[in-house]
Amino acid sequence: MLFAWFDTMAWTGFRRPLEAKDLWDMNVEDSAKEVVPLFEKKLGKNVAPIFYSSFPSQEAHFKSDAGHVDFVNNKKKKEASVLPALLKSFGPMFIFGAILKLLQDVLTFVSPQILGFLITFVKDKQFEWKGYFYAGLLFGTATIQTLLLAQYFNRMFIVGMRIRTALVSTIYRKSLKISNAARKESTVGEIVNLMAVDAQKFIDLTAFLNMIWSAPLQILLAIYFLWAEMGPSVLAGLAVMICLIPINGFIANKVKVLHIKQMKNKDERVKLMNEVLSGMKVLKLYAWEPSFENKILKVRNKEIKVLKQAAYLNAGTSFIWSCAPFLVTLITFIIFIYSDSRNVLTVEIVFKSLTLFAIMRMPMSLLPMLLVFVVEVNNDGGYLNTFYHISIIMVS
């Protein structure tokens, strides 16, 4: 629970630089020899019906004025998806991590209630033991939250690592089996990008994937408790968040378009570099270095341009969602004060409300990053499915 097994490694690294012999062996359940067979077994069950149904049935049509036969395909090819196999292989551990996240989210809203009791104790001067009890309860709740969150992230990163291991191994094996006709559809550069770049995105996404349901849950619970403190004034803050959603959606769509452009530019650059390295003798013989250098730099400049545009959009999204909690808090307090002369911002209301608004800040700030991760993995998943479909249909 406390990750005490890492203490020896940390102390060793503090005393002297770490060496290869200081590192532990990988856990057997995390190794490729355990992960890959499980994934390929689930993937085979998912692919088998698609494999047999992807070969189109053909009808022969004879023409009286020609000496040949036309074959007409009556069935479209189907694409195999890696998602069902990933869910079946790594779903149980992911669900357990989701349960830990749910418990941590629930405990998050216990702290503001205990804080309210503590403020009431100070104001009303109750029995002294209650103050110690509330303070200890607040500390215990925060400690349990920290333990649950640490275990959650540990398990999610392990799931992401296993997914990456399974995908890289499967893509590599398929790349060795595809025919020459299939290689025309998937270049070496695309395959290398799938293994080196795209598979890594799953590790980045897995830890934050539960925020798809956790972030709305935290926001709704925070609004519920804020309603109990300030009534309908909370709707003003909610309106601010709703107004920001279309803006964020527009930016996310632009990021998606730029990511697709970036993937195409990256594939073009890797393909060009592969041609340069494989034909180095010819390139040197004819003194084509400046020409190919200009071609590569031209593609790299395209990539830099797209990266700059994506960076500006991501900065804009982060700025908007960083300002959102402050705007929501400010507008909610203003509406609460001026909507009714009887409404007074007491110490208890202010501290509990600020704590609840602080809880909302993290899910609101993580939402834009989550949208970017989902967009990238969705695009990369499309590349994975396309490559795997080609490798199945055109396997040698």
mmCIF file of C-alpha atoms in Angstrom:
data_model
loop_
_atom_site.group_PDB
_atom_site.id
_atom_site.type_symbol
_atom_site.label_atom_id
_atom_site.label_comp_id
_atom_site.label_asym_id
_atom_site.label_seq_id
_atom_site.Cartn_x
_atom_site.Cartn_y
_atom_site.Cartn_z
ATOM 1 C CA MET A 1 0.000 0.000 0.000
ATOM 2 C CA LEU A 2 2.882 2.414 0.747
ATOM 3 C CA PHE A 3 5.214 1.198 -2.062
ATOM 4 C CA ALA A 4 7.851 0.440 0.565
ATOM 5 C CA TRP A 5 9.515 -2.020 -1.827
ATOM 6 C CA PHE A 6 10.886 0.977 -3.744
ATOM 7 C CA ASP A 7 12.713 2.461 -0.716
ATOM 8 C CA THR A 8 15.860 0.367 -1.213
ATOM 9 C CA MET A 9 16.123 1.456 -4.857
ATOM 10 C CA ALA A 10 15.683 5.120 -3.902
ATOM 11 C CA TRP A 11 18.350 4.941 -1.164
ATOM 12 C CA THR A 12 20.757 3.143 -3.498
ATOM 13 C CA GLY A 13 20.255 5.819 -6.143
ATOM 14 C CA PHE A 14 20.797 8.515 -3.503
ATOM 15 C CA ARG A 15 24.158 7.046 -2.438
ATOM 16 C CA ARG A 16 25.533 6.291 -5.907
ATOM 17 C CA PRO A 17 24.470 6.220 -9.577
ATOM 18 C CA LEU A 18 22.245 3.261 -10.389
ATOM 19 C CA GLU A 19 23.584 0.476 -12.590
ATOM 20 C CA ALA A 20 21.886 -2.264 -14.572
ATOM 21 C CA LYS A 21 22.595 -4.836 -11.851
ATOM 22 C CA ASP A 22 20.664 -2.714 -9.317
ATOM 23 C CA LEU A 23 17.425 -3.003 -11.276
ATOM 24 C CA TRP A 24 14.877 -5.706 -10.546
ATOM 25 C CA ASP A 25 13.708 -8.251 -13.046
ATOM 26 C CA MET A 26 10.355 -7.547 -14.641
ATOM 27 C CA ASN A 27 7.337 -9.254 -13.075
ATOM 28 C CA VAL A 28 6.433 -12.410 -14.965
ATOM 29 C CA GLU A 29 2.817 -11.305 -15.439
ATOM 30 C CA ASP A 30 4.047 -8.089 -17.110
ATOM 31 C CA SER A 31 6.455 -9.789 -19.516
ATOM 32 C CA ALA A 32 5.750 -10.199 -23.209
ATOM 33 C CA LYS A 33 5.718 -14.014 -22.961
ATOM 34 C CA GLU A 34 2.672 -13.759 -20.660
ATOM 35 C CA VAL A 35 0.890 -10.720 -22.113
ATOM 36 C CA VAL A 36 1.168 -11.390 -25.848
ATOM 37 C CA PRO A 37 -0.234 -14.979 -25.942
ATOM 38 C CA LEU A 38 -3.259 -13.857 -23.892
ATOM 39 C CA PHE A 39 -3.918 -10.904 -26.201
ATOM 40 C CA GLU A 40 -3.433 -12.911 -29.409
ATOM 41 C CA LYS A 41 -5.780 -15.607 -28.121
ATOM 42 C CA LYS A 42 -8.538 -13.025 -27.559
ATOM 43 C CA LEU A 43 -7.690 -11.289 -30.809
ATOM 44 C CA GLY A 44 -7.882 -14.563 -32.739
ATOM 45 C CA LYS A 45 -11.418 -15.204 -31.466
ATOM 46 C CA ASN A 46 -12.454 -11.711 -32.533
ATOM 47 C CA VAL A 47 -10.762 -11.892 -35.933
ATOM 48 C CA ALA A 48 -11.799 -15.440 -36.936
ATOM 49 C CA PRO A 49 -15.397 -14.626 -37.997
ATOM 50 C CA ILE A 50 -14.231 -11.448 -39.763
ATOM 51 C CA PHE A 51 -11.440 -13.329 -41.514
ATOM 52 C CA TYR A 52 -13.849 -15.820 -43.054
ATOM 53 C CA SER A 53 -16.475 -13.213 -43.901
ATOM 54 C CA SER A 54 -14.056 -10.700 -45.419
ATOM 55 C CA PHE A 55 -13.449 -12.688 -48.586
ATOM 56 C CA PRO A 56 -16.159 -11.468 -50.951
ATOM 57 C CA SER A 57 -18.442 -13.874 -52.720
ATOM 58 C CA GLN A 58 -18.241 -13.579 -56.478
ATOM 59 C CA GLU A 59 -20.727 -14.041 -59.287
ATOM 60 C CA ALA A 60 -19.730 -14.709 -62.857
ATOM 61 C CA HIS A 61 -21.397 -12.649 -65.617
ATOM 62 C CA PHE A 62 -20.942 -13.826 -69.206
ATOM 63 C CA LYS A 63 -21.149 -11.276 -72.012
ATOM 64 C CA SER A 64 -22.286 -12.377 -75.427
ATOM 65 C CA ASP A 65 -20.165 -9.798 -77.234
ATOM 66 C CA ALA A 66 -16.949 -10.570 -75.383
ATOM 67 C CA GLY A 67 -14.765 -13.553 -74.824
ATOM 68 C CA HIS A 68 -14.237 -13.024 -71.124
ATOM 69 C CA VAL A 69 -16.049 -13.375 -67.811
ATOM 70 C CA ASP A 70 -16.635 -10.525 -65.333
ATOM 71 C CA PHE A 71 -16.463 -11.368 -61.632
ATOM 72 C CA VAL A 72 -18.544 -9.102 -59.403
ATOM 73 C CA ASN A 73 -17.887 -8.819 -55.655
ATOM 74 C CA ASN A 74 -21.074 -8.931 -53.623
ATOM 75 C CA LYS A 75 -19.630 -8.438 -50.166
ATOM 76 C CA LYS A 76 -17.567 -5.643 -48.739
ATOM 77 C CA LYS A 77 -14.512 -6.351 -46.661
ATOM 78 C CA LYS A 78 -14.853 -5.865 -42.926
ATOM 79 C CA GLU A 79 -12.252 -4.342 -40.644
ATOM 80 C CA ALA A 80 -11.064 -6.137 -37.536
ATOM 81 C CA SER A 81 -10.908 -4.054 -34.359
ATOM 82 C CA VAL A 82 -8.365 -4.479 -31.581
ATOM 83 C CA LEU A 83 -10.660 -2.880 -28.992
ATOM 84 C CA PRO A 84 -12.711 -6.010 -28.042
ATOM 85 C CA ALA A 85 -9.519 -8.035 -27.617
ATOM 86 C CA LEU A 86 -7.995 -5.304 -25.438
ATOM 87 C CA LEU A 87 -11.111 -5.195 -23.258
ATOM 88 C CA LYS A 88 -11.194 -8.985 -22.821
ATOM 89 C CA SER A 89 -7.464 -9.224 -22.097
ATOM 90 C CA PHE A 90 -6.953 -6.279 -19.748
ATOM 91 C CA GLY A 91 -10.496 -5.327 -18.754
ATOM 92 C CA PRO A 92 -10.607 -6.939 -15.253
ATOM 93 C CA MET A 93 -7.588 -5.023 -13.953
ATOM 94 C CA PHE A 94 -8.884 -1.832 -15.543
ATOM 95 C CA ILE A 95 -12.295 -2.275 -13.872
ATOM 96 C CA PHE A 96 -10.618 -2.835 -10.487
ATOM 97 C CA GLY A 97 -8.733 0.423 -10.985
ATOM 98 C CA ALA A 98 -12.024 2.143 -11.869
ATOM 99 C CA ILE A 99 -13.497 0.934 -8.546
ATOM 100 C CA LEU A 100 -10.519 2.451 -6.689
ATOM 101 C CA LYS A 101 -11.116 5.723 -8.549
ATOM 102 C CA LEU A 102 -14.799 5.679 -7.608
ATOM 103 C CA LEU A 103 -13.974 5.221 -3.920
ATOM 104 C CA GLN A 104 -11.454 8.049 -4.098
ATOM 105 C CA ASP A 105 -14.027 10.332 -5.749
ATOM 106 C CA VAL A 106 -16.584 9.606 -3.037
ATOM 107 C CA LEU A 107 -14.078 10.300 -0.260
ATOM 108 C CA THR A 108 -13.203 13.591 -1.949
ATOM 109 C CA PHE A 109 -16.619 14.951 -0.994
ATOM 110 C CA VAL A 110 -16.369 13.741 2.596
ATOM 111 C CA SER A 111 -13.639 16.294 3.369
ATOM 112 C CA PRO A 112 -15.823 19.409 2.770
ATOM 113 C CA GLN A 113 -18.507 18.010 5.091
ATOM 114 C CA ILE A 114 -15.942 17.343 7.846
ATOM 115 C CA LEU A 115 -14.559 20.847 7.291
ATOM 116 C CA GLY A 116 -18.057 22.223 7.813
ATOM 117 C CA PHE A 117 -18.374 20.325 11.114
ATOM 118 C CA LEU A 118 -14.946 21.649 12.173
ATOM 119 C CA ILE A 119 -15.948 25.266 11.425
ATOM 120 C CA THR A 120 -19.190 24.773 13.350
ATOM 121 C CA PHE A 121 -17.186 23.393 16.294
ATOM 122 C CA VAL A 122 -14.922 26.450 16.345
ATOM 123 C CA LYS A 123 -17.865 28.834 16.055
ATOM 124 C CA ASP A 124 -20.120 27.199 18.682
ATOM 125 C CA LYS A 125 -17.314 26.175 21.105
ATOM 126 C CA GLN A 126 -18.494 22.585 21.570
ATOM 127 C CA PHE A 127 -16.768 19.802 23.500
ATOM 128 C CA GLU A 128 -13.011 19.829 22.956
ATOM 129 C CA TRP A 129 -12.799 16.154 21.965
ATOM 130 C CA LYS A 130 -14.981 16.848 18.925
ATOM 131 C CA GLY A 131 -12.340 19.183 17.507
ATOM 132 C CA TYR A 132 -9.620 16.539 17.799
ATOM 133 C CA PHE A 133 -12.005 13.959 16.342
ATOM 134 C CA TYR A 134 -12.874 16.115 13.307
ATOM 135 C CA ALA A 135 -9.201 17.001 12.713
ATOM 136 C CA GLY A 136 -8.176 13.331 12.917
ATOM 137 C CA LEU A 137 -11.055 12.352 10.631
ATOM 138 C CA LEU A 138 -9.985 14.973 8.096
ATOM 139 C CA PHE A 139 -6.403 13.688 8.177
ATOM 140 C CA GLY A 140 -7.525 10.041 7.890
ATOM 141 C CA THR A 141 -9.790 10.796 4.930
ATOM 142 C CA ALA A 142 -6.993 12.598 3.085
ATOM 143 C CA THR A 143 -4.581 9.723 3.788
ATOM 144 C CA ILE A 144 -6.982 7.083 2.463
ATOM 145 C CA GLN A 145 -7.637 9.222 -0.625
ATOM 146 C CA THR A 146 -3.906 9.440 -1.311
ATOM 147 C CA LEU A 147 -3.424 5.672 -0.933
ATOM 148 C CA LEU A 148 -6.365 4.887 -3.226
ATOM 149 C CA LEU A 149 -5.228 7.357 -5.884
ATOM 150 C CA ALA A 150 -1.649 6.048 -5.821
ATOM 151 C CA GLN A 151 -2.830 2.456 -6.217
ATOM 152 C CA TYR A 152 -5.168 3.533 -9.017
ATOM 153 C CA PHE A 153 -2.432 5.215 -11.044
ATOM 154 C CA ASN A 154 -0.054 2.303 -10.427
ATOM 155 C CA ARG A 155 -2.554 -0.191 -11.825
ATOM 156 C CA MET A 156 -3.558 2.021 -14.746
ATOM 157 C CA PHE A 157 0.045 2.503 -15.852
ATOM 158 C CA ILE A 158 0.588 -1.260 -15.631
ATOM 159 C CA VAL A 159 -2.500 -1.809 -17.819
ATOM 160 C CA GLY A 160 -1.200 0.772 -20.303
ATOM 161 C CA MET A 161 2.226 -0.881 -20.361
ATOM 162 C CA ARG A 162 0.655 -4.294 -21.024
ATOM 163 C CA ILE A 163 -1.488 -2.849 -23.823
ATOM 164 C CA ARG A 164 1.587 -1.271 -25.401
ATOM 165 C CA THR A 165 3.534 -4.544 -25.092
ATOM 166 C CA ALA A 166 0.729 -6.517 -26.732
ATOM 167 C CA LEU A 167 0.247 -4.029 -29.576
ATOM 168 C CA VAL A 168 3.949 -3.622 -30.387
ATOM 169 C CA SER A 169 4.500 -7.385 -30.437
ATOM 170 C CA THR A 170 1.394 -8.042 -32.542
ATOM 171 C CA ILE A 171 2.221 -5.310 -35.064
ATOM 172 C CA TYR A 172 5.801 -6.584 -35.367
ATOM 173 C CA ARG A 173 4.674 -10.164 -35.935
ATOM 174 C CA LYS A 174 2.107 -9.105 -38.526
ATOM 175 C CA SER A 175 4.687 -6.973 -40.342
ATOM 176 C CA LEU A 176 6.789 -10.118 -40.844
ATOM 177 C CA LYS A 177 3.881 -12.042 -42.352
ATOM 178 C CA ILE A 178 2.231 -9.606 -44.756
ATOM 179 C CA SER A 179 2.676 -10.112 -48.468
ATOM 180 C CA ASN A 180 4.317 -7.741 -50.937
ATOM 181 C CA ALA A 181 0.906 -6.503 -52.032
ATOM 182 C CA ALA A 182 0.095 -5.559 -48.434
ATOM 183 C CA ARG A 183 3.426 -3.787 -48.017
ATOM 184 C CA LYS A 184 2.337 -1.321 -50.694
ATOM 185 C CA GLU A 185 -0.592 -0.352 -48.476
ATOM 186 C CA SER A 186 1.480 -0.079 -45.258
ATOM 187 C CA THR A 187 4.975 1.353 -45.654
ATOM 188 C CA VAL A 188 7.879 0.660 -43.339
ATOM 189 C CA GLY A 189 7.573 4.176 -41.956
ATOM 190 C CA GLU A 190 3.928 3.682 -41.005
ATOM 191 C CA ILE A 191 4.690 0.370 -39.277
ATOM 192 C CA VAL A 192 7.593 1.902 -37.343
ATOM 193 C CA ASN A 193 5.360 4.802 -36.277
ATOM 194 C CA LEU A 194 2.701 2.367 -35.092
ATOM 195 C CA MET A 195 5.162 0.576 -32.840
ATOM 196 C CA ALA A 196 7.285 3.523 -31.668
ATOM 197 C CA VAL A 197 4.768 6.376 -31.379
ATOM 198 C CA ASP A 198 1.131 5.335 -31.689
ATOM 199 C CA ALA A 199 1.250 2.407 -29.244
ATOM 200 C CA GLN A 200 2.758 4.745 -26.620
ATOM 201 C CA LYS A 201 -0.409 6.885 -26.729
ATOM 202 C CA PHE A 202 -2.343 4.085 -25.024
ATOM 203 C CA ILE A 203 -0.127 4.412 -21.918
ATOM 204 C CA ASP A 204 -0.792 8.157 -21.858
ATOM 205 C CA LEU A 205 -4.542 7.658 -22.172
ATOM 206 C CA THR A 206 -5.126 4.694 -19.857
ATOM 207 C CA ALA A 207 -4.387 6.599 -16.634
ATOM 208 C CA PHE A 208 -6.890 9.313 -17.554
ATOM 209 C CA LEU A 209 -9.504 7.244 -19.377
ATOM 210 C CA ASN A 210 -11.652 6.881 -16.251
ATOM 211 C CA MET A 211 -11.976 10.661 -16.178
ATOM 212 C CA ILE A 212 -14.609 10.226 -18.921
ATOM 213 C CA TRP A 213 -17.074 9.243 -16.182
ATOM 214 C CA SER A 214 -15.164 10.462 -13.119
ATOM 215 C CA ALA A 215 -14.939 14.128 -14.175
ATOM 216 C CA PRO A 216 -18.703 14.549 -14.845
ATOM 217 C CA LEU A 217 -19.445 12.635 -11.616
ATOM 218 C CA GLN A 218 -17.224 14.939 -9.541
ATOM 219 C CA ILE A 219 -18.682 18.034 -11.181
ATOM 220 C CA LEU A 220 -22.278 16.868 -10.610
ATOM 221 C CA LEU A 221 -21.624 15.954 -6.965
ATOM 222 C CA ALA A 222 -19.915 19.299 -6.388
ATOM 223 C CA ILE A 223 -22.901 21.120 -7.901
ATOM 224 C CA TYR A 224 -25.267 19.066 -5.723
ATOM 225 C CA PHE A 225 -23.474 20.027 -2.494
ATOM 226 C CA LEU A 226 -23.072 23.627 -3.660
ATOM 227 C CA TRP A 227 -26.830 23.749 -4.288
ATOM 228 C CA ALA A 228 -27.353 22.759 -0.653
ATOM 229 C CA GLU A 229 -25.164 25.709 0.407
ATOM 230 C CA MET A 230 -26.142 28.460 -2.045
ATOM 231 C CA GLY A 231 -29.287 27.269 -3.810
ATOM 232 C CA PRO A 232 -30.092 28.229 -7.430
ATOM 233 C CA SER A 233 -27.089 30.586 -7.586
ATOM 234 C CA VAL A 234 -25.021 27.568 -8.551
ATOM 235 C CA LEU A 235 -26.832 27.485 -11.908
ATOM 236 C CA ALA A 236 -24.968 30.660 -12.901
ATOM 237 C CA GLY A 237 -21.650 28.880 -12.493
ATOM 238 C CA LEU A 238 -23.035 25.864 -14.327
ATOM 239 C CA ALA A 239 -24.059 28.140 -17.210
ATOM 240 C CA VAL A 240 -20.469 29.374 -17.488
ATOM 241 C CA MET A 241 -19.200 25.771 -17.773
ATOM 242 C CA ILE A 242 -21.844 24.918 -20.396
ATOM 243 C CA CYS A 243 -20.850 27.988 -22.450
ATOM 244 C CA LEU A 244 -17.235 26.817 -22.445
ATOM 245 C CA ILE A 245 -18.068 23.321 -23.775
ATOM 246 C CA PRO A 246 -18.713 24.376 -27.436
ATOM 247 C CA ILE A 247 -15.473 26.381 -27.455
ATOM 248 C CA ASN A 248 -13.528 23.387 -26.189
ATOM 249 C CA GLY A 249 -15.279 21.100 -28.684
ATOM 250 C CA PHE A 250 -14.314 23.409 -31.558
ATOM 251 C CA ILE A 251 -10.676 23.446 -30.436
ATOM 252 C CA ALA A 252 -10.669 19.640 -29.995
ATOM 253 C CA ASN A 253 -11.948 19.222 -33.555
ATOM 254 C CA LYS A 254 -9.170 21.486 -34.846
ATOM 255 C CA VAL A 255 -6.619 19.451 -32.874
ATOM 256 C CA LYS A 256 -7.973 16.267 -34.465
ATOM 257 C CA VAL A 257 -7.504 17.687 -37.968
ATOM 258 C CA LEU A 258 -3.975 18.818 -37.152
ATOM 259 C CA HIS A 259 -3.123 15.422 -35.668
ATOM 260 C CA ILE A 260 -4.186 13.684 -38.885
ATOM 261 C CA LYS A 261 -1.973 16.072 -40.880
ATOM 262 C CA GLN A 262 0.894 15.432 -38.499
ATOM 263 C CA MET A 263 0.585 11.643 -38.887
ATOM 264 C CA LYS A 264 0.689 11.965 -42.689
ATOM 265 C CA ASN A 265 3.738 14.237 -42.561
ATOM 266 C CA LYS A 266 5.466 11.909 -40.119
ATOM 267 C CA ASP A 267 4.826 8.869 -42.312
ATOM 268 C CA GLU A 268 6.126 10.761 -45.349
ATOM 269 C CA ARG A 269 9.312 11.780 -43.522
ATOM 270 C CA VAL A 270 10.051 8.284 -42.198
ATOM 271 C CA LYS A 271 9.406 6.792 -45.639
ATOM 272 C CA LEU A 272 11.783 9.313 -47.219
ATOM 273 C CA MET A 273 14.465 8.656 -44.603
ATOM 274 C CA ASN A 274 14.139 4.922 -45.218
ATOM 275 C CA GLU A 275 14.681 5.474 -48.944
ATOM 276 C CA VAL A 276 17.754 7.621 -48.226
ATOM 277 C CA LEU A 277 19.321 5.080 -45.882
ATOM 278 C CA SER A 278 18.577 2.092 -48.130
ATOM 279 C CA GLY A 279 19.948 3.842 -51.241
ATOM 280 C CA MET A 280 22.904 5.585 -49.648
ATOM 281 C CA LYS A 281 25.436 4.307 -52.212
ATOM 282 C CA VAL A 282 23.428 5.586 -55.173
ATOM 283 C CA LEU A 283 22.766 8.874 -53.403
ATOM 284 C CA LYS A 284 26.494 9.405 -52.794
ATOM 285 C CA LEU A 285 27.432 8.288 -56.302
ATOM 286 C CA TYR A 286 25.183 10.845 -58.016
ATOM 287 C CA ALA A 287 25.739 13.584 -55.379
ATOM 288 C CA TRP A 288 22.030 13.817 -54.567
ATOM 289 C CA GLU A 289 22.568 14.776 -50.911
ATOM 290 C CA PRO A 290 21.451 18.445 -51.260
ATOM 291 C CA SER A 291 18.345 17.449 -53.185
ATOM 292 C CA PHE A 292 17.215 14.853 -50.640
ATOM 293 C CA GLU A 293 18.194 17.143 -47.770
ATOM 294 C CA ASN A 294 15.857 19.811 -49.147
ATOM 295 C CA LYS A 295 13.061 17.257 -49.475
ATOM 296 C CA ILE A 296 13.466 16.075 -45.874
ATOM 297 C CA LEU A 297 13.696 19.641 -44.539
ATOM 298 C CA LYS A 298 10.565 20.564 -46.482
ATOM 299 C CA VAL A 299 8.622 17.761 -44.792
ATOM 300 C CA ARG A 300 10.075 18.637 -41.378
ATOM 301 C CA ASN A 301 9.041 22.271 -41.836
ATOM 302 C CA LYS A 302 5.497 21.064 -42.493
ATOM 303 C CA GLU A 303 5.628 19.068 -39.249
ATOM 304 C CA ILE A 304 6.941 22.073 -37.299
ATOM 305 C CA LYS A 305 4.166 24.263 -38.696
ATOM 306 C CA VAL A 306 1.492 21.771 -37.630
ATOM 307 C CA LEU A 307 3.119 21.357 -34.197
ATOM 308 C CA LYS A 308 3.083 25.130 -33.676
ATOM 309 C CA GLN A 309 -0.603 25.329 -34.560
ATOM 310 C CA ALA A 310 -1.412 22.435 -32.210
ATOM 311 C CA ALA A 311 0.645 24.062 -29.429
ATOM 312 C CA TYR A 312 -1.293 27.336 -29.786
ATOM 313 C CA LEU A 313 -4.611 25.479 -29.641
ATOM 314 C CA ASN A 314 -3.546 23.437 -26.599
ATOM 315 C CA ALA A 315 -2.342 26.607 -24.866
ATOM 316 C CA GLY A 316 -5.690 28.269 -25.587
ATOM 317 C CA THR A 317 -7.592 25.285 -24.202
ATOM 318 C CA SER A 318 -5.463 25.184 -21.050
ATOM 319 C CA PHE A 319 -5.919 28.940 -20.523
ATOM 320 C CA ILE A 320 -9.708 28.723 -20.889
ATOM 321 C CA TRP A 321 -10.064 25.822 -18.470
ATOM 322 C CA SER A 322 -7.599 27.343 -16.007
ATOM 323 C CA CYS A 323 -9.733 30.481 -15.851
ATOM 324 C CA ALA A 324 -13.001 28.504 -15.724
ATOM 325 C CA PRO A 325 -12.947 27.587 -11.979
ATOM 326 C CA PHE A 326 -12.218 31.211 -11.001
ATOM 327 C CA LEU A 327 -14.998 32.528 -13.247
ATOM 328 C CA VAL A 328 -17.456 29.933 -11.942
ATOM 329 C CA THR A 329 -16.625 30.818 -8.316
ATOM 330 C CA LEU A 330 -16.786 34.585 -8.891
ATOM 331 C CA ILE A 331 -20.081 34.552 -10.791
ATOM 332 C CA THR A 332 -21.705 32.130 -8.336
ATOM 333 C CA PHE A 333 -20.810 34.314 -5.318
ATOM 334 C CA ILE A 334 -21.984 37.496 -7.087
ATOM 335 C CA ILE A 335 -25.346 35.955 -8.043
ATOM 336 C CA PHE A 336 -25.747 34.509 -4.533
ATOM 337 C CA ILE A 337 -25.232 37.911 -2.871
ATOM 338 C CA TYR A 338 -27.357 40.036 -5.223
ATOM 339 C CA SER A 339 -30.178 37.556 -5.868
ATOM 340 C CA ASP A 340 -31.574 37.906 -2.324
ATOM 341 C CA SER A 341 -30.848 40.405 0.435
ATOM 342 C CA ARG A 342 -31.108 37.601 2.990
ATOM 343 C CA ASN A 343 -28.190 35.724 1.467
ATOM 344 C CA VAL A 344 -25.026 36.288 3.487
ATOM 345 C CA LEU A 345 -21.604 34.758 2.790
ATOM 346 C CA THR A 346 -20.802 33.258 6.165
ATOM 347 C CA VAL A 347 -17.456 31.675 6.995
ATOM 348 C CA GLU A 348 -18.939 28.187 6.782
ATOM 349 C CA ILE A 349 -20.509 28.787 3.354
ATOM 350 C CA VAL A 350 -17.356 30.396 1.964
ATOM 351 C CA PHE A 351 -14.932 27.695 3.118
ATOM 352 C CA LYS A 352 -17.156 24.778 2.116
ATOM 353 C CA SER A 353 -17.927 26.380 -1.253
ATOM 354 C CA LEU A 354 -14.284 27.137 -1.977
ATOM 355 C CA THR A 355 -13.381 23.538 -1.104
ATOM 356 C CA LEU A 356 -16.063 22.234 -3.478
ATOM 357 C CA PHE A 357 -14.946 24.625 -6.220
ATOM 358 C CA ALA A 358 -11.364 23.416 -5.687
ATOM 359 C CA ILE A 359 -12.587 19.846 -6.162
ATOM 360 C CA MET A 360 -14.182 20.891 -9.451
ATOM 361 C CA ARG A 361 -10.938 22.505 -10.630
ATOM 362 C CA MET A 362 -9.073 19.241 -11.253
ATOM 363 C CA PRO A 363 -11.706 17.445 -13.385
ATOM 364 C CA MET A 364 -12.330 20.652 -15.329
ATOM 365 C CA SER A 365 -8.608 21.106 -16.010
ATOM 366 C CA LEU A 366 -8.149 17.445 -16.993
ATOM 367 C CA LEU A 367 -11.044 17.405 -19.456
ATOM 368 C CA PRO A 368 -9.209 19.254 -22.285
ATOM 369 C CA MET A 369 -6.123 17.020 -21.904
ATOM 370 C CA LEU A 370 -8.378 13.956 -21.909
ATOM 371 C CA LEU A 371 -10.099 15.120 -25.105
ATOM 372 C CA VAL A 372 -6.719 15.541 -26.816
ATOM 373 C CA PHE A 373 -5.622 12.035 -25.706
ATOM 374 C CA VAL A 374 -8.889 10.494 -26.903
ATOM 375 C CA VAL A 375 -8.587 12.247 -30.281
ATOM 376 C CA GLU A 376 -5.001 11.042 -30.736
ATOM 377 C CA VAL A 377 -5.725 7.454 -29.694
ATOM 378 C CA ASN A 378 -8.856 7.408 -31.854
ATOM 379 C CA ASN A 379 -6.816 8.422 -34.889
ATOM 380 C CA ASP A 380 -3.985 6.037 -34.015
ATOM 381 C CA GLY A 381 -6.493 3.256 -33.340
ATOM 382 C CA GLY A 382 -7.810 3.766 -36.844
ATOM 383 C CA TYR A 383 -4.297 3.249 -38.201
ATOM 384 C CA LEU A 384 -3.913 0.118 -36.056
ATOM 385 C CA ASN A 385 -7.197 -1.367 -37.276
ATOM 386 C CA THR A 386 -6.410 -0.512 -40.914
ATOM 387 C CA PHE A 387 -2.964 -2.115 -40.712
ATOM 388 C CA TYR A 388 -4.317 -5.202 -38.988
ATOM 389 C CA HIS A 389 -7.109 -5.518 -41.545
ATOM 390 C CA ILE A 390 -4.552 -5.396 -44.390
ATOM 391 C CA SER A 391 -2.356 -7.987 -42.683
ATOM 392 C CA ILE A 392 -5.310 -10.386 -42.270
ATOM 393 C CA ILE A 393 -6.694 -10.117 -45.795
ATOM 394 C CA MET A 394 -3.331 -10.161 -47.571
ATOM 395 C CA VAL A 395 -1.389 -12.497 -45.280
ATOM 396 C CA SER A 396 1.201 -14.518 -47.159
#
